[in-house]
Tab-separated table of C-alpha atoms in Angstrom:
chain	number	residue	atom	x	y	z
A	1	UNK	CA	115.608	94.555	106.209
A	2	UNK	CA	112.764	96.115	104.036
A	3	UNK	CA	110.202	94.689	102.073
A	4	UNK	CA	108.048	95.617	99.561
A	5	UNK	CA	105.809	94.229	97.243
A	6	UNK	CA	107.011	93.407	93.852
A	7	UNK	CA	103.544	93.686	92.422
A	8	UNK	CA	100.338	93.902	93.497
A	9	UNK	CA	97.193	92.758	90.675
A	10	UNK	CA	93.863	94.634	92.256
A	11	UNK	CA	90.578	92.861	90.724
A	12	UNK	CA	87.138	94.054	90.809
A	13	UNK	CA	84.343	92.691	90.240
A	14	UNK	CA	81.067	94.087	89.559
A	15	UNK	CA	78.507	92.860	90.817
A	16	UNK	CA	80.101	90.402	93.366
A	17	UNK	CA	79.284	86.768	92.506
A	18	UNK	CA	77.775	86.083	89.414
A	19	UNK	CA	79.586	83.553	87.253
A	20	UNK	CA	81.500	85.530	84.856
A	21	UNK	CA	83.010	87.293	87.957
A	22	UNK	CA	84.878	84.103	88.710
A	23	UNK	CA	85.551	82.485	85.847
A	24	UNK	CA	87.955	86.287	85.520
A	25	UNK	CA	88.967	85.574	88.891
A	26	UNK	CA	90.721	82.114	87.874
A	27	UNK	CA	92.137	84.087	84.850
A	28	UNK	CA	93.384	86.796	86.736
A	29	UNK	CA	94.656	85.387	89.776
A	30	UNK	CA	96.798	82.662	88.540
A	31	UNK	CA	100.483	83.513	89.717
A	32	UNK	CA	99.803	86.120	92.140
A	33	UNK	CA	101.432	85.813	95.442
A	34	UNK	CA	98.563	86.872	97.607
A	35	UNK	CA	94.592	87.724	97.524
A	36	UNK	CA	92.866	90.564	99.148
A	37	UNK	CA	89.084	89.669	99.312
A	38	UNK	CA	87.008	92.958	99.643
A	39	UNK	CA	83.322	93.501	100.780
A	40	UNK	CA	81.409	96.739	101.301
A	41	UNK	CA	80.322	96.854	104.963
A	42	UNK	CA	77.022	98.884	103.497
A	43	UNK	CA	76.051	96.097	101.573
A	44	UNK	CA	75.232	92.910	103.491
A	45	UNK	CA	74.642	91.644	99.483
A	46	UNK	CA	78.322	91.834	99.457
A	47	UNK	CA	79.317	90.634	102.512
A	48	UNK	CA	76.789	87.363	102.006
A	49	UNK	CA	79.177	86.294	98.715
A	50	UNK	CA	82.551	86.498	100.680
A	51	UNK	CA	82.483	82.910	101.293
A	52	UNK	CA	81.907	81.718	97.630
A	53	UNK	CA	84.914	84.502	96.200
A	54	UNK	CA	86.924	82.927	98.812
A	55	UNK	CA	86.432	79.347	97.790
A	56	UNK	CA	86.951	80.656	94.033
A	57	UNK	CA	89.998	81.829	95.252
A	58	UNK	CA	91.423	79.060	97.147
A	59	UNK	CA	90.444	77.103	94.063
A	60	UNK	CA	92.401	78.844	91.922
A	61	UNK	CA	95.496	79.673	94.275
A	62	UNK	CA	95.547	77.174	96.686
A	63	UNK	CA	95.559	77.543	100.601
A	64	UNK	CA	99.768	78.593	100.631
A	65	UNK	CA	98.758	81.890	99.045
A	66	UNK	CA	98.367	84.269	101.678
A	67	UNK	CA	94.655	86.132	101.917
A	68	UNK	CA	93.211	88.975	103.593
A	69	UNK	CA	89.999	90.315	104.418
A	70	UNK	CA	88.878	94.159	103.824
A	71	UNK	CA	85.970	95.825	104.277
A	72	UNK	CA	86.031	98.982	102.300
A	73	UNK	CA	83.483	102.207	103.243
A	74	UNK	CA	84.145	101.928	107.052
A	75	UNK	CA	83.960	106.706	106.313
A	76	UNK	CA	80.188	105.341	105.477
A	77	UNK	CA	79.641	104.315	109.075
A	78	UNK	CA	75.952	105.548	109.344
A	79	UNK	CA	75.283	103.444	106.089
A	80	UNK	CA	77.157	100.232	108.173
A	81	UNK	CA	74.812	97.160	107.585
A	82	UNK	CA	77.880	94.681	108.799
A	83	UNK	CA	79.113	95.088	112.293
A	84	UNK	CA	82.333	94.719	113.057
A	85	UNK	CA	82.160	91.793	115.230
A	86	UNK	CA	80.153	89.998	112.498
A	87	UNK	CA	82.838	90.332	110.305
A	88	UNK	CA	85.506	89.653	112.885
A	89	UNK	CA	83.637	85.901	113.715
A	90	UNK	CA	83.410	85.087	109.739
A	91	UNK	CA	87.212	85.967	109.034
A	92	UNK	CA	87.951	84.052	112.172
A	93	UNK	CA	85.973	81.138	110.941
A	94	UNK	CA	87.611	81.234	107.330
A	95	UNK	CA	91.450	81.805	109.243
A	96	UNK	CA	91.916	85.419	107.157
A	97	UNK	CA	92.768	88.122	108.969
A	98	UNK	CA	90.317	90.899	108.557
A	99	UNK	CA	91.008	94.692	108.329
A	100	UNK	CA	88.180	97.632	107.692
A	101	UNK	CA	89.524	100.539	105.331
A	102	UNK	CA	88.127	103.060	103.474
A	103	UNK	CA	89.311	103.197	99.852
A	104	UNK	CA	87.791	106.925	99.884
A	105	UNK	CA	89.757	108.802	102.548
A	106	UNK	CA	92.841	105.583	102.634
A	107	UNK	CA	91.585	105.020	106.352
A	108	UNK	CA	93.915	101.886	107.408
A	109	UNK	CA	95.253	101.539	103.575
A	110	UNK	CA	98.938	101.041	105.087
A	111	UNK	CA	97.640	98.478	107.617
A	112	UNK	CA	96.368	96.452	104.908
A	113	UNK	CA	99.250	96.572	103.216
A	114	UNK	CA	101.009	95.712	106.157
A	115	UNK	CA	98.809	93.024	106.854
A	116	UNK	CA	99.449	91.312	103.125
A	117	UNK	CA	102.999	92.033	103.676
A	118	UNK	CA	103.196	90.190	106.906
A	119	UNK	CA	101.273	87.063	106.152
A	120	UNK	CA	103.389	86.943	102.572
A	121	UNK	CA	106.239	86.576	104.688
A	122	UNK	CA	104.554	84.110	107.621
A	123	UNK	CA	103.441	81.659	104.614
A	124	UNK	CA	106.398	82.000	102.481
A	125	UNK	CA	109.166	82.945	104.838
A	126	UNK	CA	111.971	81.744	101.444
A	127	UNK	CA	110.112	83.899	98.827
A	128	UNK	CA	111.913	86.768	96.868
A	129	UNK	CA	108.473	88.625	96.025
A	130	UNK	CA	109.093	90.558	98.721
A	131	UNK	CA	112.849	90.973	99.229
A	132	UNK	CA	114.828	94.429	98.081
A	133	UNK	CA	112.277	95.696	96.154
A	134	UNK	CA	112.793	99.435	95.285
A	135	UNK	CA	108.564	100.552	95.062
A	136	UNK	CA	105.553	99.140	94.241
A	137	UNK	CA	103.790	98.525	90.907
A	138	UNK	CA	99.800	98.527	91.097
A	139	UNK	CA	97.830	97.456	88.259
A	140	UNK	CA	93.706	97.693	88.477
A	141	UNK	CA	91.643	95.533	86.547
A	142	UNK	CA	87.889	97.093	86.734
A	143	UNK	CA	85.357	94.491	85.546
């Protein structure tokens, strides 16, 4: 059988953090049916406030909602401040799984959405969200 997303709700924030940031976040991610936390691995600014979106997050969705870990810019690898064994042990710690992509040049863009796809499924095993959907419907929020 096939599955597909019914809908996936993209949020980002800019800068990562501040206040305003998550009081969006609680508005925004009510009723979703799974969070993808992004960092830039260039930016260890970035990487330093995964913790508090994730709390936000689990806050707002509770710990049945399925999360993931990205870290976008991986075609930036010169400009890397985060290895990837850094980010591996923090994702480990938090029980995410963890995937590096590159938004630019969609390096591993399928495996996330693989990943989301597959830990939908492993937390919610009777949901619908996912069942004999015909294609996917994206819709961006840029804050």
């Amino acid at each position: 059988m096939e599955y597909y997303l019914k809908r996936l709700i993209i949020i980002t924030f800019l800068p990562a953090g501040d206040r305003f940031g998550q009081m969006l976040t609680q508005t925004f991610a009510r009723g979703t049916s799974a969070a993808i936390t992004m960092y830039d691995v260039t930016s260890r600014a970035s990487f330093n406030n995964l913790k508090q979106w994730i709390e936000c997050l689990t806050a707002t969705l509770g710990h049945e909602v399925p999360m993931v870990i990205a870290g976008n810019k991986i075609d930036l690898a010169k400009n890397k401040e985060i290895s990837s064994g850094e980010s591996q042990k923090f994702a480990d710690s938090q029980g995410i799984p963890l995937v590096e992509i590159s938004v630019k040049d969609t390096t591993n863009i399928a495996e996330l959405a693989k990943l989301v796809s597959i830990n939908m499924l492993l937390k919610n095993p009777n949901s619908t969200c996912l069942k004999g959907m015909p294609a996917m419907e994206t819709q961006s929020h840029l804050i």
